[in-house]
Amino acid sequence: MRGGYGAATLAMRRDPLNITQSGNEFPLILGRDMSGVIMECGLDVAYFKPGDEVWAAIPPWKQGSLAEFVVVSGNEVSHKPKSLSHTEAAAVPYVAATAWSALVNTGGLSKDNCTKKRILIIGASGGVGTFAIQLVKSWGAHVTVTCSQNAEQLVRGLGADEVVDYTAGPVEKQLQTLQKFDLILDNIGGDTENWALSFLKPWCGAKYVTLVTPFLRNTDTLGIADGMLQTGVTVATKALKHLSKGVHYRWGFFAPNGPVLDDISEMVDAGQIRPVVEEQFSFSQVPQAFQKVEQGHARGKTVVSVATAQTE
Ligand SMILES: NC(=O)c1ccc[n+]([C@@H]2O[C@H](COP(=O)([O-])OP(=O)(O)OC[C@H]3O[C@@H](n4cnc5c(N)ncnc54)[C@H](OP(=O)(O)O)[C@@H]3O)[C@@H](O)[C@H]2O)c1
C-alpha cells in the first residue's frame, strides 16, 4: 500500500516461502476497484466469457487496477450491474466487499434479520459508510450515523434516519438521548472505542465492529510472528473485557468476494443501492486523485477512469 503501510504482511502473502527474497514490491500498481470487459479467461473459468462486463475488488497483495489490463481470479470477479457505467461501477466493489464483510460476516446481519434493528455507523460520509447506510437501510434497519454537518444532506439522501454531527460537540453526549443499538460499525477508531460500546444493548448479542485495527501496524513494526501474536492478545483482551459487560467486540476486514458482488449487483439494478462518486479523474491525473484522497473529508468515492470516454 502507498507509504509502505502493511508491507510486511502483504510481502508474506505475495511470497509466503520468501523465494524471490527481493525485499522490494516494485513494480507496483495501485488501485483496488475495477470495472471493465473480460479479454480472456482461464481454461477452468465457466461462469464468465470474453466480452462480459465485470467488476471486482482486487486484494492488496495482487497488482492493482490503475492499468489497462488487470488479472483477477474467477472468485473475485462478478458481472457488473447493467444500470451503471464503468465509472459508477468502479466506485462500489472495495467498499461494498469491506462493508459486507464487517456487517454480514463479522456482524451477523442479513436481509432476513435486519428489520427494525438499530444500527449506528460512525464516520458514515466516506466510501464504506455511504455504502453501509444503503445496505442495512435496504434490509429494513433503522440507521443512525455520525458525520460532519455538511454531509447531512448526503447521508439522509442515502437513507440515514438520525444524523449526529460530530463537529457540534462530543458524539457520546449527543447519543445519550437515543435508544441503544444492536450493531455499531466504526469507520473512525481511536478514542471512539472508549465510549461506543456503552451504546450497545447489553446481553442480547449486540456487536461493535471496527474497521480500524492495529493488525498491519503490528506486523510492520514487530514482524509477522510477533505482530500476529500481539494482535491476537489485543483482540482477545478487548473481546473478553466487553463480553463481561454483555456486548461483543470485533474487528472487520476487507475480503474479496465475487459471489457477494453478484448479490450487490442485483441490489444496484433493483435501485436499492447507488454509487456515490464524489470526483472523477483521468488516468493522467492519478497523482491529483491520490492527493485528493489523502486530504481526507471524502464524500463517497474518488474514481480514476483508465479508459477513454469512447470505450466507457
Ligand atoms: N480493515 C479493513 O480491511 C479496512 C478496509 C477498508 C477501509 N478500512 C478503514 O475503514 C475506515 C473507513 O474507510 P473509508 O474508505 O470509508 O474512509 P473515507 O472514505 O476516508 O471516509 C472517512 C469519512 O469519515 C469522516 N470523518 C472523519 N472524522 C470523523 C469523525 N471523527 N466522526 C465522523 N466522521 C468522521 C470523513 O469526513 P470529514 O472529515 O469531512 O468529517 C470521511 O467522510 C478507514 O479508517 C479505513 O482505513 C479498513
mmCIF file with all atom_site columns, C-alpha atoms in Angstrom, residues 6 26 111 143 155 163 205 241 248 253 267:
data_model
loop_
_atom_site.group_PDB
_atom_site.id
_atom_site.type_symbol
_atom_site.label_atom_id
_atom_site.label_alt_id
_atom_site.label_comp_id
_atom_site.label_asym_id
_atom_site.label_entity_id
_atom_site.label_seq_id
_atom_site.pdbx_PDB_ins_code
_atom_site.Cartn_x
_atom_site.Cartn_y
_atom_site.Cartn_z
_atom_site.occupancy
_atom_site.B_iso_or_equiv
_atom_site.pdbx_formal_charge
_atom_site.auth_seq_id
_atom_site.auth_comp_id
_atom_site.auth_asym_id
_atom_site.auth_atom_id
_atom_site.pdbx_PDB_model_num
ATOM 1  C CA . GLY A 1 6   ? 1.123   -3.164  5.649  1.00 0.00 ? 6   GLY A CA 1
ATOM 2  C CA . PHE A 1 26  ? 8.190   -2.824  -7.267 1.00 0.00 ? 26  PHE A CA 1
ATOM 3  C CA . LYS A 1 111 ? -31.520 -9.284  4.799  1.00 0.00 ? 111 LYS A CA 1
ATOM 4  C CA . VAL A 1 143 ? -29.861 3.759   10.701 1.00 0.00 ? 143 VAL A CA 1
ATOM 5  C CA . VAL A 1 155 ? -26.323 10.699  4.238  1.00 0.00 ? 155 VAL A CA 1
ATOM 6  C CA . VAL A 1 163 ? -27.735 12.129  11.913 1.00 0.00 ? 163 VAL A CA 1
ATOM 7  C CA . GLY A 1 205 ? -25.952 -10.289 21.113 1.00 0.00 ? 205 GLY A CA 1
ATOM 8  C CA . LYS A 1 241 ? -13.366 -7.255  28.605 1.00 0.00 ? 241 LYS A CA 1
ATOM 9  C CA . HIS A 1 248 ? -19.378 -8.219  21.560 1.00 0.00 ? 248 HIS A CA 1
ATOM 10 C CA . PHE A 1 253 ? -11.556 -6.644  7.360  1.00 0.00 ? 253 PHE A CA 1
ATOM 11 C CA . MET A 1 267 ? -29.418 -4.698  -5.375 1.00 0.00 ? 267 MET A CA 1
#
